Short mmCIF file of C-alpha atoms in Angstrom, two decimals:
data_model
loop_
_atom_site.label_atom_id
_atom_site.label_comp_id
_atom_site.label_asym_id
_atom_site.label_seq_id
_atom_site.Cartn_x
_atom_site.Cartn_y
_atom_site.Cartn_z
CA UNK A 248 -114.46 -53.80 80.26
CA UNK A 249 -115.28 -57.11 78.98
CA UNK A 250 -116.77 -60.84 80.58
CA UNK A 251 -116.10 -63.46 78.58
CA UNK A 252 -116.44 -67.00 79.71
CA UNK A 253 -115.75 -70.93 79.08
CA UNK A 254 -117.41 -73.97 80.26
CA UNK A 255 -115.83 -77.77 79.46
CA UNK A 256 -117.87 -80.25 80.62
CA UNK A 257 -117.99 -84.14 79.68
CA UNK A 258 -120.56 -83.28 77.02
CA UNK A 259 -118.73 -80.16 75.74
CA UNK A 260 -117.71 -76.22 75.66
CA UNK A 261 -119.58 -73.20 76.01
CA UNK A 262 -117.90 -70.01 74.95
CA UNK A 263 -119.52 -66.89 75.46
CA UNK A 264 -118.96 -62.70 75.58
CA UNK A 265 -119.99 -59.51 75.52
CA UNK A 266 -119.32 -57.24 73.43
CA UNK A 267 -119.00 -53.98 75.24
CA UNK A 268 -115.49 -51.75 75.07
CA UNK A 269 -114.63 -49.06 77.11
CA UNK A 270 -111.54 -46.25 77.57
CA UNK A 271 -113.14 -44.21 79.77
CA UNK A 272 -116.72 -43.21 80.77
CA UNK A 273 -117.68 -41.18 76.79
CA UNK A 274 -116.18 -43.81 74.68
CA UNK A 275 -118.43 -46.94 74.67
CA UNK A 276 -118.26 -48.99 71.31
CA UNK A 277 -119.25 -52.56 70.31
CA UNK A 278 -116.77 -54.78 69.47
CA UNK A 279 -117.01 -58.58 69.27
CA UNK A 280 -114.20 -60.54 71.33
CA UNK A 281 -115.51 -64.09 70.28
CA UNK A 282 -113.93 -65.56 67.43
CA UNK A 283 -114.24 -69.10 65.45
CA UNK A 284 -111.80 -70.04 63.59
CA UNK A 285 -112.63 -73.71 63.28
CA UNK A 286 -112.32 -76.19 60.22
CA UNK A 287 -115.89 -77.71 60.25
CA UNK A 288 -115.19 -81.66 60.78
CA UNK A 289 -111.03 -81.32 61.42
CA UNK A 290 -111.12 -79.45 64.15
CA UNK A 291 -113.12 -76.36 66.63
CA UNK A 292 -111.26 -73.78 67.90
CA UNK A 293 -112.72 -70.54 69.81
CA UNK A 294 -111.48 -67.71 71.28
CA UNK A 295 -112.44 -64.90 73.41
CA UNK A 296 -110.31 -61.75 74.03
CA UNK A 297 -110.24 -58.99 76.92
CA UNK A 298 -108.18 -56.29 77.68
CA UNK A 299 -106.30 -53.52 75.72
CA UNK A 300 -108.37 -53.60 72.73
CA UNK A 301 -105.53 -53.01 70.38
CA UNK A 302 -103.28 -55.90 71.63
CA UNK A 303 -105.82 -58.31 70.80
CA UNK A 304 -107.09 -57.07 67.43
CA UNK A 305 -103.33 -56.87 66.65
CA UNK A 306 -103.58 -60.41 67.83
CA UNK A 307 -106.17 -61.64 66.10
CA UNK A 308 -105.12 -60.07 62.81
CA UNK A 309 -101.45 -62.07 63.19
CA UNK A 310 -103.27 -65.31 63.83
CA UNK A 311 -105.59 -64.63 60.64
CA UNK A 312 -102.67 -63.28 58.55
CA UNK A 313 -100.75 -66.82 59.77
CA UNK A 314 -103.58 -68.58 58.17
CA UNK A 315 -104.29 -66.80 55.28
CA UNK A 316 -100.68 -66.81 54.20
CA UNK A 317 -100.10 -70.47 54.81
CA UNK A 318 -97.55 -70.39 57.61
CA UNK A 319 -96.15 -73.77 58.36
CA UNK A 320 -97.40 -72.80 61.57
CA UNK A 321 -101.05 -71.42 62.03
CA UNK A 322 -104.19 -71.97 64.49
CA UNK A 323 -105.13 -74.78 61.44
CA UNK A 324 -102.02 -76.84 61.04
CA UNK A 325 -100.99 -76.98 64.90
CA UNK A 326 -101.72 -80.97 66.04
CA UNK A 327 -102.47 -80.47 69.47
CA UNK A 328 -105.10 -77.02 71.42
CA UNK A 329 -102.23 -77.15 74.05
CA UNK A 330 -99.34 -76.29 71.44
CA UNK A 331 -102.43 -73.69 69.69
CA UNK A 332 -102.41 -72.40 73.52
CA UNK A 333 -98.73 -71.88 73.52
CA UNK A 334 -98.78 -70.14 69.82
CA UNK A 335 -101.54 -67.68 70.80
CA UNK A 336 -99.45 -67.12 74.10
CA UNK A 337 -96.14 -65.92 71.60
CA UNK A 338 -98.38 -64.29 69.43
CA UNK A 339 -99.44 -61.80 72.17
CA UNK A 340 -95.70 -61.53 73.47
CA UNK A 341 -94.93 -60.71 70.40
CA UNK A 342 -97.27 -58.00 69.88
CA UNK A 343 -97.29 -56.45 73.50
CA UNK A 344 -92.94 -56.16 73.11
CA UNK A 345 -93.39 -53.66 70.21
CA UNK A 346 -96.19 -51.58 71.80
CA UNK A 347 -95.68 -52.08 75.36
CA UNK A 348 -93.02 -49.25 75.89
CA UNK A 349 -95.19 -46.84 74.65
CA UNK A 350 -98.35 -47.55 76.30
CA UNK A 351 -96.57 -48.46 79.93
CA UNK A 352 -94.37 -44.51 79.69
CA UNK A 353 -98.46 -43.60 79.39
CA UNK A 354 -99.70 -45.38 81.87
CA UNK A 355 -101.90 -46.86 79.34
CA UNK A 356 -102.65 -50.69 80.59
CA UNK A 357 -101.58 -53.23 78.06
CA UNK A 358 -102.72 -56.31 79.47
CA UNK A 359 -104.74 -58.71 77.90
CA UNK A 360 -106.08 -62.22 78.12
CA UNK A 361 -107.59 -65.02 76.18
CA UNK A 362 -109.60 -67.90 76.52
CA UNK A 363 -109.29 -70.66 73.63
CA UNK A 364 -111.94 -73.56 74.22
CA UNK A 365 -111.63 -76.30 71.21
CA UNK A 366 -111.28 -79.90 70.01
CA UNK A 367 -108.27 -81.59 67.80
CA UNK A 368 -109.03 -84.39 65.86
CA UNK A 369 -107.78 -87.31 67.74
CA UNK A 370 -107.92 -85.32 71.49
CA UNK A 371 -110.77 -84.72 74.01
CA UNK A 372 -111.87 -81.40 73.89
CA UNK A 373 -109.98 -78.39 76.03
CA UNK A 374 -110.33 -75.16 77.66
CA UNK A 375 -107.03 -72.44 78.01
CA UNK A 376 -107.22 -69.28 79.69
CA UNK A 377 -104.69 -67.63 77.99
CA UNK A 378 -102.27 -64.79 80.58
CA UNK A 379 -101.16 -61.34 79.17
CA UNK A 380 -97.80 -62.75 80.11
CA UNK A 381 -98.42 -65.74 77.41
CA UNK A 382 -98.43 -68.46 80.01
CA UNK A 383 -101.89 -70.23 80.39
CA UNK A 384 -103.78 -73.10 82.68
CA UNK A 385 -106.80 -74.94 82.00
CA UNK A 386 -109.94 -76.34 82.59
CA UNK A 387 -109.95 -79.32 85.19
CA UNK A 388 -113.29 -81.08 86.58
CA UNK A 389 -113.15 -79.40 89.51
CA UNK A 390 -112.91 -76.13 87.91
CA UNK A 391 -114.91 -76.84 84.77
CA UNK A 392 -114.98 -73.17 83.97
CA UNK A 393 -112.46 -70.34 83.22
CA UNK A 394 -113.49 -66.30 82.80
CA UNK A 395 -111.52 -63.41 81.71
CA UNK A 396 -112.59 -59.70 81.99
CA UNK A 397 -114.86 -58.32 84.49
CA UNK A 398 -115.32 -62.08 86.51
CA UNK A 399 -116.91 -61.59 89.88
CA UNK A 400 -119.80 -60.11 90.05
CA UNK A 401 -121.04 -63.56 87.29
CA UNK A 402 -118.75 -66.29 89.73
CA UNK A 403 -121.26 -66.92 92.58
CA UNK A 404 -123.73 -68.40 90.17
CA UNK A 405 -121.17 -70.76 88.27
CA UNK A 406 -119.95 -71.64 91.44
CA UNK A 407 -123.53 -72.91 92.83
CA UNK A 408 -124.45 -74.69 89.24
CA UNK A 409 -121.62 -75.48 87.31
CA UNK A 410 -119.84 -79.23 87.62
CA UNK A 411 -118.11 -81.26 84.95
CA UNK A 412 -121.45 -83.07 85.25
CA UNK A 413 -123.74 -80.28 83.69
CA UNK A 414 -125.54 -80.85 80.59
CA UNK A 415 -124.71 -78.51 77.68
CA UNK A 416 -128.09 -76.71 77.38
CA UNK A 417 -127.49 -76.27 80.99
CA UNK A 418 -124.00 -75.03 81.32
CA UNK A 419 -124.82 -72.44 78.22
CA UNK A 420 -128.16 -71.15 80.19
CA UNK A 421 -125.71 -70.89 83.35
CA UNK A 422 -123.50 -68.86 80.84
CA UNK A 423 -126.10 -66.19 79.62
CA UNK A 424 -127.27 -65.69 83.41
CA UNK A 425 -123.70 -65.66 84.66
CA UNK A 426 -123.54 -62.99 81.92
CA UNK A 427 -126.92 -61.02 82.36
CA UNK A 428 -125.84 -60.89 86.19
CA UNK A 429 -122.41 -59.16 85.07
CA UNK A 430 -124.43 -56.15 83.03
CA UNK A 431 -126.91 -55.51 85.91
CA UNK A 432 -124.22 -54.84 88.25
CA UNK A 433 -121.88 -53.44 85.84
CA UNK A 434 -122.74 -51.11 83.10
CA UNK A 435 -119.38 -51.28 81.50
CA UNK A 436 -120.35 -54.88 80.16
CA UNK A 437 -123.23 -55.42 77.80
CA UNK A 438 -124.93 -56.54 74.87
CA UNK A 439 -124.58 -58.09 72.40
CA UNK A 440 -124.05 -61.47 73.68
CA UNK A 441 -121.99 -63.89 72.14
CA UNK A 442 -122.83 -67.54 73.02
CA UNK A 443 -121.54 -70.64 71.16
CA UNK A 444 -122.28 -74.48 72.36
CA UNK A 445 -120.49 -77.55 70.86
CA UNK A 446 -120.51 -81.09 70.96
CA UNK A 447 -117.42 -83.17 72.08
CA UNK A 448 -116.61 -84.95 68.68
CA UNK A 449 -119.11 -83.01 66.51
CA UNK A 450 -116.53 -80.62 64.88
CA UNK A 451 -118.94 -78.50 63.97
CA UNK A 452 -120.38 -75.56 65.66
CA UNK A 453 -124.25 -76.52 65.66
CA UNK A 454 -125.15 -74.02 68.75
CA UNK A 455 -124.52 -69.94 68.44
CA UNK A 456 -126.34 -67.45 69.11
CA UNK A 457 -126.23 -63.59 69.26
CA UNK A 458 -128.23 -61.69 71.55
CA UNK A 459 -128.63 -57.65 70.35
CA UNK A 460 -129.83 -55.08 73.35
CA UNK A 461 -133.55 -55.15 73.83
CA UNK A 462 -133.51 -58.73 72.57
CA UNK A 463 -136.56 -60.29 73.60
CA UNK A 464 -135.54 -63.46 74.79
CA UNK A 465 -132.85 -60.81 76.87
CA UNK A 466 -135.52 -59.40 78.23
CA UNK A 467 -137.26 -62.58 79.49
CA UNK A 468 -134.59 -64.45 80.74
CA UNK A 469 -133.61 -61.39 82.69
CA UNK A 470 -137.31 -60.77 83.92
CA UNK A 471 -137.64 -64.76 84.91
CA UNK A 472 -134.34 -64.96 86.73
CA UNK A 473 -135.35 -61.84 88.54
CA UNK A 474 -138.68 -63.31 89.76
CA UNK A 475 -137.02 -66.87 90.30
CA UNK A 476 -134.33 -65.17 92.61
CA UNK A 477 -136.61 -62.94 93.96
CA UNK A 478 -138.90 -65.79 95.11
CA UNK A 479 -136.09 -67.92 96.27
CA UNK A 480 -134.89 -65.06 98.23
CA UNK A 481 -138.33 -64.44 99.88
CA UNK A 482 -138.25 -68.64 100.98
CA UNK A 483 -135.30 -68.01 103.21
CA UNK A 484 -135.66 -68.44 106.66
CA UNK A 485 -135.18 -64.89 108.92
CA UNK A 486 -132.34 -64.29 110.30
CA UNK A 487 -132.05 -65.89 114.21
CA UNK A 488 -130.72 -63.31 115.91
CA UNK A 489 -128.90 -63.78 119.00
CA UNK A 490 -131.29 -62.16 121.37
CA UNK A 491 -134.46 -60.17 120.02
CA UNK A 492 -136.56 -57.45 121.37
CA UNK A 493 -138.34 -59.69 123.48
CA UNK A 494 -135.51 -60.73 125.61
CA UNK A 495 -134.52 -57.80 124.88
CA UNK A 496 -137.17 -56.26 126.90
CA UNK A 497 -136.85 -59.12 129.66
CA UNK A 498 -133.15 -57.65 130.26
CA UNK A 499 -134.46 -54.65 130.74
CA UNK A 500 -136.87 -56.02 133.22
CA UNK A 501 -134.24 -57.74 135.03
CA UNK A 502 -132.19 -54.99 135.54
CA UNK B 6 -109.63 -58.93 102.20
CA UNK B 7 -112.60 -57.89 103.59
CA UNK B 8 -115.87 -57.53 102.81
CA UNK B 9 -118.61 -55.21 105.04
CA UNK B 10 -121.77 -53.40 103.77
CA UNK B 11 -124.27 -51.27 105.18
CA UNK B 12 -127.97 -51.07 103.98
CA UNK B 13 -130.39 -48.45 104.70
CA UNK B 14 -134.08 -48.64 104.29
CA UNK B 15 -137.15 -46.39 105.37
CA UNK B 16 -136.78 -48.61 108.24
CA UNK B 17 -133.36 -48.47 109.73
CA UNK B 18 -130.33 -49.55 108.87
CA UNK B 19 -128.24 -53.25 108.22
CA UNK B 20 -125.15 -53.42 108.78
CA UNK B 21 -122.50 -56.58 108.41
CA UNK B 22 -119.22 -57.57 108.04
CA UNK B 23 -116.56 -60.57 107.65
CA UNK B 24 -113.99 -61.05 110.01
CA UNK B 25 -111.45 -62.54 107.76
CA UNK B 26 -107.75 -60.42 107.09
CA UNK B 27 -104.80 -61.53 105.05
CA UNK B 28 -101.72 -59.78 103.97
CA UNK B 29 -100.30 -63.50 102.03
CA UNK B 30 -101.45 -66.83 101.48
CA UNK B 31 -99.68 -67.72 104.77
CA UNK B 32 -100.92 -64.93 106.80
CA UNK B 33 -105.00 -65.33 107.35
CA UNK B 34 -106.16 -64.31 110.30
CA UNK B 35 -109.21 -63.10 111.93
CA UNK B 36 -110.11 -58.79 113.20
CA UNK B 37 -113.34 -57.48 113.94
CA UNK B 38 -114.15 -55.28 111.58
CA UNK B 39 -117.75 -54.16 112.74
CA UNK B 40 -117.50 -51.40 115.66
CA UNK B 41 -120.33 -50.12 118.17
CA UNK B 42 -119.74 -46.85 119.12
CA UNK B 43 -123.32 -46.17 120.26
CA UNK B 44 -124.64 -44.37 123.36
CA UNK B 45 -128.06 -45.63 123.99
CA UNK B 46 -130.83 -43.82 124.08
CA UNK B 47 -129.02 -41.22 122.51
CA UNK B 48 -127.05 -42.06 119.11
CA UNK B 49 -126.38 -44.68 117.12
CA UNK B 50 -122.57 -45.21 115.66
CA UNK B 51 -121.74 -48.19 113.69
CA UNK B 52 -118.37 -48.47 112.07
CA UNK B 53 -116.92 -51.25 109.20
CA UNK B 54 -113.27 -50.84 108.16
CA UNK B 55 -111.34 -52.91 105.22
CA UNK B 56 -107.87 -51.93 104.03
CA UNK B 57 -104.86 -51.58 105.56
CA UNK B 58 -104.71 -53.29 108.99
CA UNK B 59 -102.55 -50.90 110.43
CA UNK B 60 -104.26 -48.11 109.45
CA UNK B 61 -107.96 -49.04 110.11
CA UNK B 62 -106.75 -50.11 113.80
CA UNK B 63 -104.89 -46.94 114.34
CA UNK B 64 -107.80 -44.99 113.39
CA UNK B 65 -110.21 -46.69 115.59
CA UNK B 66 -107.97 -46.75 117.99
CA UNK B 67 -107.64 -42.72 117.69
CA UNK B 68 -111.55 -42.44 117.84
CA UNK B 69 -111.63 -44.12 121.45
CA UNK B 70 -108.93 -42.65 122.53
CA UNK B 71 -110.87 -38.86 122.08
CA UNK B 72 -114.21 -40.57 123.97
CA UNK B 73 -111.75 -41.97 126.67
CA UNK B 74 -110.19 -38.88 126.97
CA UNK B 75 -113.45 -36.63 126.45
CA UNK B 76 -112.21 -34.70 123.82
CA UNK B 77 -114.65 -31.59 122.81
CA UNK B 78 -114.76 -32.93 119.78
CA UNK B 79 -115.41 -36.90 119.50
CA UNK B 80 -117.98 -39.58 118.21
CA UNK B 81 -120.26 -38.68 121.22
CA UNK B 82 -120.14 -35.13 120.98
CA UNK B 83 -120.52 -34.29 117.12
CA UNK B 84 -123.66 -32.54 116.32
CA UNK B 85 -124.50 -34.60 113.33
CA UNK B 86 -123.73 -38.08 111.64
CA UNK B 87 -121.96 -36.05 108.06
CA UNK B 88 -120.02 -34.34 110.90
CA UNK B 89 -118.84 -37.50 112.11
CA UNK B 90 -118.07 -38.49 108.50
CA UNK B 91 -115.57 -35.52 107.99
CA UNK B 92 -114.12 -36.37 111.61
CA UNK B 93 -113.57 -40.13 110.63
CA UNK B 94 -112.09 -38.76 107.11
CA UNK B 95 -109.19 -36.78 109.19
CA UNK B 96 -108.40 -39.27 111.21
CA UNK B 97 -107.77 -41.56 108.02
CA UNK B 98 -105.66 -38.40 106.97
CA UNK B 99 -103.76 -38.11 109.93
CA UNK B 100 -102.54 -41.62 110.45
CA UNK B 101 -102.00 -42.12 106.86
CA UNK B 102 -99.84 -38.98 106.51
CA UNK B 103 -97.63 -40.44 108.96
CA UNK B 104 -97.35 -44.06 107.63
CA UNK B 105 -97.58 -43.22 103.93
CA UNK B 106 -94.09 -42.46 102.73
CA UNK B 107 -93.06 -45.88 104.83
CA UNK B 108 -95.40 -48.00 102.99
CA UNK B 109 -95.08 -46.56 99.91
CA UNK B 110 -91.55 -46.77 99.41
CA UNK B 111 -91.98 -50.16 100.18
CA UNK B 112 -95.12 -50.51 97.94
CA UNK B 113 -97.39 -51.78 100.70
CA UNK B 114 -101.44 -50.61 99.72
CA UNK B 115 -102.00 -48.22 102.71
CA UNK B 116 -105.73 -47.38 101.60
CA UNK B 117 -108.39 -48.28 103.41
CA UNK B 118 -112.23 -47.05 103.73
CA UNK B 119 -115.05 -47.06 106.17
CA UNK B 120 -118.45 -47.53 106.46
CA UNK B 121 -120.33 -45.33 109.33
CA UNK B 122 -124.01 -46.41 110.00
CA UNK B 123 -126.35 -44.54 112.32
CA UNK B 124 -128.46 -41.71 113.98
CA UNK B 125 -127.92 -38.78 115.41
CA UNK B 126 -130.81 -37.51 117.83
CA UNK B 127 -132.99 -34.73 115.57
CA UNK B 128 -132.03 -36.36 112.40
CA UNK B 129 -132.97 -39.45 110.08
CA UNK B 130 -130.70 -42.66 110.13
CA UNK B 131 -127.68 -42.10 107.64
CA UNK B 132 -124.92 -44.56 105.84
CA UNK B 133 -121.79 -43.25 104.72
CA UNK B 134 -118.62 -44.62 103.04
CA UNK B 135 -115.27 -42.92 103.59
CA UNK B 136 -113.03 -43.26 101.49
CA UNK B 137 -109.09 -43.33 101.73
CA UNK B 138 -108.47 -40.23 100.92
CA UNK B 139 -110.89 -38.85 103.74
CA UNK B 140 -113.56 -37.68 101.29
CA UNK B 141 -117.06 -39.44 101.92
CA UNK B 142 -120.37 -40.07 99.81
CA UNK B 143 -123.21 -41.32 101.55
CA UNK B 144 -126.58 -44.21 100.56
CA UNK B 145 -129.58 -42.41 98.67
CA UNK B 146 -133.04 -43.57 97.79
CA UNK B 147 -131.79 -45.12 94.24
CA UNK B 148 -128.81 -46.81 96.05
CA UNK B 149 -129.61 -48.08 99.30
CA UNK B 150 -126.65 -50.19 100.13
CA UNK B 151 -123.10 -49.39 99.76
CA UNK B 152 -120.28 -51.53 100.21
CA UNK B 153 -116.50 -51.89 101.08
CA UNK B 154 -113.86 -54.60 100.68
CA UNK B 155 -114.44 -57.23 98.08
CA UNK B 156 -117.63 -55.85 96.80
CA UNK B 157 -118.17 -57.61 93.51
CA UNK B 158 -119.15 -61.31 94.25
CA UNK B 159 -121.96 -60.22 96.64
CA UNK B 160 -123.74 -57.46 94.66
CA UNK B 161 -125.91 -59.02 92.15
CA UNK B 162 -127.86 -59.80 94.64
CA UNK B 163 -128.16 -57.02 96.36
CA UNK B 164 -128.96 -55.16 92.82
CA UNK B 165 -132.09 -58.23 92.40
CA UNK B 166 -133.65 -57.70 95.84
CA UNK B 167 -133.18 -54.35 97.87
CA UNK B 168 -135.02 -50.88 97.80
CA UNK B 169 -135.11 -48.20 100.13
CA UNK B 170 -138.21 -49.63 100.85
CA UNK B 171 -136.99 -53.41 101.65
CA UNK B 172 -138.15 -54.49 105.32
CA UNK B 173 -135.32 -55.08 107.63
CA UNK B 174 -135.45 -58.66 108.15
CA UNK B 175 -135.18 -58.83 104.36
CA UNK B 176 -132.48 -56.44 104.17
CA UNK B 177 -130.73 -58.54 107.31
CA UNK B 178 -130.99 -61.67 105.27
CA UNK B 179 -130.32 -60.47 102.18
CA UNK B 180 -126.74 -58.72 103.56
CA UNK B 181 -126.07 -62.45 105.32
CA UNK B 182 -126.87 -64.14 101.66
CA UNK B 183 -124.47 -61.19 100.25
CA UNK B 184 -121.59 -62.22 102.43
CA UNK B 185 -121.88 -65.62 102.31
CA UNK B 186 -122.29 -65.71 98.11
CA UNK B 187 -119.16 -63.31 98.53
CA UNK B 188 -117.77 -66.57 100.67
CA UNK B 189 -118.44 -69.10 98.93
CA UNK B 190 -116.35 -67.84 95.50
CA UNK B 191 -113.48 -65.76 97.42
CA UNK B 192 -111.70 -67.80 100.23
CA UNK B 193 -110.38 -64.20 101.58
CA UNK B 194 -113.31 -63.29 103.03
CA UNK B 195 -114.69 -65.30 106.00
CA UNK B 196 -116.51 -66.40 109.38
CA UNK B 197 -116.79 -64.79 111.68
CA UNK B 198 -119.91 -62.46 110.30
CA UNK B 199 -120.75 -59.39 112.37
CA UNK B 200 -124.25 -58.29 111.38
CA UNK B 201 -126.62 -55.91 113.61
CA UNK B 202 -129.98 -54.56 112.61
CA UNK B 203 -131.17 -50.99 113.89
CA UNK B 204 -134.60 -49.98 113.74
CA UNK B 205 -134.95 -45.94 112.88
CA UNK B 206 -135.48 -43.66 116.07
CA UNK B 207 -135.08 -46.91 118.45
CA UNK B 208 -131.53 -45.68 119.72
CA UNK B 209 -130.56 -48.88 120.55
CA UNK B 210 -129.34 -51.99 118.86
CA UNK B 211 -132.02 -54.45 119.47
CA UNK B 212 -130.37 -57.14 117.16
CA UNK B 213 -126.93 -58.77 116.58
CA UNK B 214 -125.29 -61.57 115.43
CA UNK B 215 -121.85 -63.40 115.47
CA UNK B 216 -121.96 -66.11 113.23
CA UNK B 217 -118.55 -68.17 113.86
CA UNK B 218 -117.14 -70.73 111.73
CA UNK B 219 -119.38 -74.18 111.43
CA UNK B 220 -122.49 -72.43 112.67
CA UNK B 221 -125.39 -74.34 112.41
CA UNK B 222 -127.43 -71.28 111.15
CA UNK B 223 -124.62 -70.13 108.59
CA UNK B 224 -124.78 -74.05 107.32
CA UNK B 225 -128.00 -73.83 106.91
CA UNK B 226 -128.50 -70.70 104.63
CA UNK B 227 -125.73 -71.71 102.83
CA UNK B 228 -127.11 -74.95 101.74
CA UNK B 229 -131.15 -73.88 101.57
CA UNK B 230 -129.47 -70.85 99.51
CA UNK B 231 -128.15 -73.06 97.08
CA UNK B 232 -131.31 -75.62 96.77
CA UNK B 233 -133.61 -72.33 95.74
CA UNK B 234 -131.06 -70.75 93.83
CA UNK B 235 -130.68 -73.92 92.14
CA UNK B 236 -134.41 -74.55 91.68
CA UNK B 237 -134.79 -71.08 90.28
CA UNK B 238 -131.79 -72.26 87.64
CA UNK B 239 -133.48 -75.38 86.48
CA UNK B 240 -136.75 -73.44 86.64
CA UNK B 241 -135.43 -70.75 83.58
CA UNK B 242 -136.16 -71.87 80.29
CA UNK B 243 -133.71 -73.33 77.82
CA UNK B 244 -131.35 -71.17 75.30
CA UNK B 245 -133.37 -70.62 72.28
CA UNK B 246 -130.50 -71.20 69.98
CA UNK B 247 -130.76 -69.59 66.41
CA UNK B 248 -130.34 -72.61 64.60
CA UNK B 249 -130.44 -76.04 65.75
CA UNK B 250 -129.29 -79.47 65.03
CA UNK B 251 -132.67 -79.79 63.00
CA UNK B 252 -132.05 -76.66 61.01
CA UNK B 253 -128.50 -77.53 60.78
CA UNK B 254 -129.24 -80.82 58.95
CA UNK B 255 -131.70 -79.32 56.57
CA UNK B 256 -128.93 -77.27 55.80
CA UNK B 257 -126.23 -79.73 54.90
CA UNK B 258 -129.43 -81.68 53.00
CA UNK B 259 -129.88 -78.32 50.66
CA UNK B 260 -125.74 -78.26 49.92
#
């Protein structure tokens, strides 16, 4: 399985991913499913992958071989992240119409999704969640964030934290934990972690970061969060029950 | 949906579900889900169901009908609580066998699993979940909760704060905190919560709560919930980025 996730906010995107892959319980590899394929002060585009692992290298290696070979049409050349959203969308069509007879007779799932996050020259900047089907949606302020993979057990925390308010540095610490929650409860998604931050109108990537298993600032975040939690936790009030033993025991007297 | 879980400590045992059921965006409605079988004094029987309305009703509708009608065997009569687990699992059989080749041809999910909480007299308090297919596993030392329904949203925090050593106004809290987390990010699960706390060898359920829609004492969790959880966010350090917009300009500066 896979979590990968986007934030837009006023200030920016956050784009970030595991890196775990799995086909069963024995066969656990690394592979990374974030991928920048920006032009450094033109434009930033990002994308995240989940799903059958084949469809979306297959994917990825089209939208490279597009570039490299100077297609009229490519993720560099396209003027707008919604028509890049649309050309990613064919791209996996295309790619899941050869295979998908051969993995569906198998019962082998072919689905897929992506999540582009990016800027345009001469646009604000935009976040896609990409379907298997090719379709997509996007970002709005009231949902300033999109996930793909293995999304719930990381979706209470972005939904106490996250608005299209949130400061960058913010939104990519709410990313990490949102992650780090995801691999506690969930051993089929881990480390490394992907994490990329960037600036509305910088067109550059300034902010990445890769975090390797038994990385130590892993570790402490994880340890913090725990404690933080933990103590939050222990600040509740008890739960007011609707009778307790005491009147318990006065019913008893009564009767 | 549905989402009910049971936690046992070296204590007693938690146990707490949502009241919410939908088959359709049009079609929400509300079913207990949280069952008393208990004869005090004597044994404890607590039942959560989540699936297939049809099915879960039928079944507990099959279990009172053998107590009304004093079956030999029945919830009351069975010698031990894994005993009641393998009774529960053939009634899921039975009415499932029937219903099965109706639903399926139409493609309608007929699964469905339970939760059974409680005490036998001579033995220790036990949790099990029964599955669909009749077959049961039941809560251990390592894993002290287990969970039905729409697990995901709500575990992280169980993961962060409960052992089988966890007090039982903790776990009580913690399993209201679970639901409502599971609440607040999927709108099909909902108010009315069930939740009743048993204390080991009391034989009798000393605590329970109904918390209904608008609830002053649901409101209040909710929102003190997300002021610590909150604090504890703003609380973590910053991303420690490998490079940053200081680096990054000595960089361009060396080009």
């Amino acid at each position: 399985m896979t979590y990968c996730l986007g934030i837009l906010t006023r200030f920016g995107l956050v784009i970030a991913a595991d890196s775990r892959t799995n086909a069963g319980v024995d066969h656990i590899s690394t592979y990374q499913k974030l991928f920048d394929f920006s032009v450094p002060g033109e434009r930033t585009i990002l994308l995240c992958t989940s799903g059958n692992l084949s469809i979306t290298q297959g994917a990825i290696a089209a939208l490279e071989k597009d570039i490299k070979h100077k297609e009229e049409i490519n993720l560099h050349t396209l003027p707008s992240l919604a028509e890049v959203a649309r050309y990613i969308g064919n791209k996996i069509r295309g790619i899941q119409e050869q295979d998908r007879p051969f993995l569906e007779r198998d019962r082998i799932d072919f689905k897929c999704s992506i999540l582009l996050g990016g800027q345009v020259m001469g646009e604000e900047p935009n976040l896609y969640l990409i379907y298997s089907q090719g379709n997509f949606i996007h970002a709005t302020k009231e949902t300033p964030f999109l996930q793909i993979g293995e999304t719930k057990y990381g979706k209470p925390l972005l939904d106490r934290t996250l608005t299209a308010n949130t400061p960058l540095e913010a939104a990519a610490k709410c990313a990490l934990l949102s992650i780090d929650s995801t691999m506690k409860s969930n051993i089929s998604v881990g480390p490394p972690i992907d994490i990329v931050m960037y600036h509305t109108d910088s067109f550059t990537i300034r902010h990445r970061l890769r975090l390797r298993l038994g990385d130590p600032y892993l570790a402490k975040i994880r340890k913090l969060w725990e404690i933080y939690v933990k103590q939050a936790f222990d600040e509740m009030p008890e739960v007011e029950w609707e009778y307790d033993e005491d009147d318990f025991k006065e019913d008893i007297l009564i009767d």
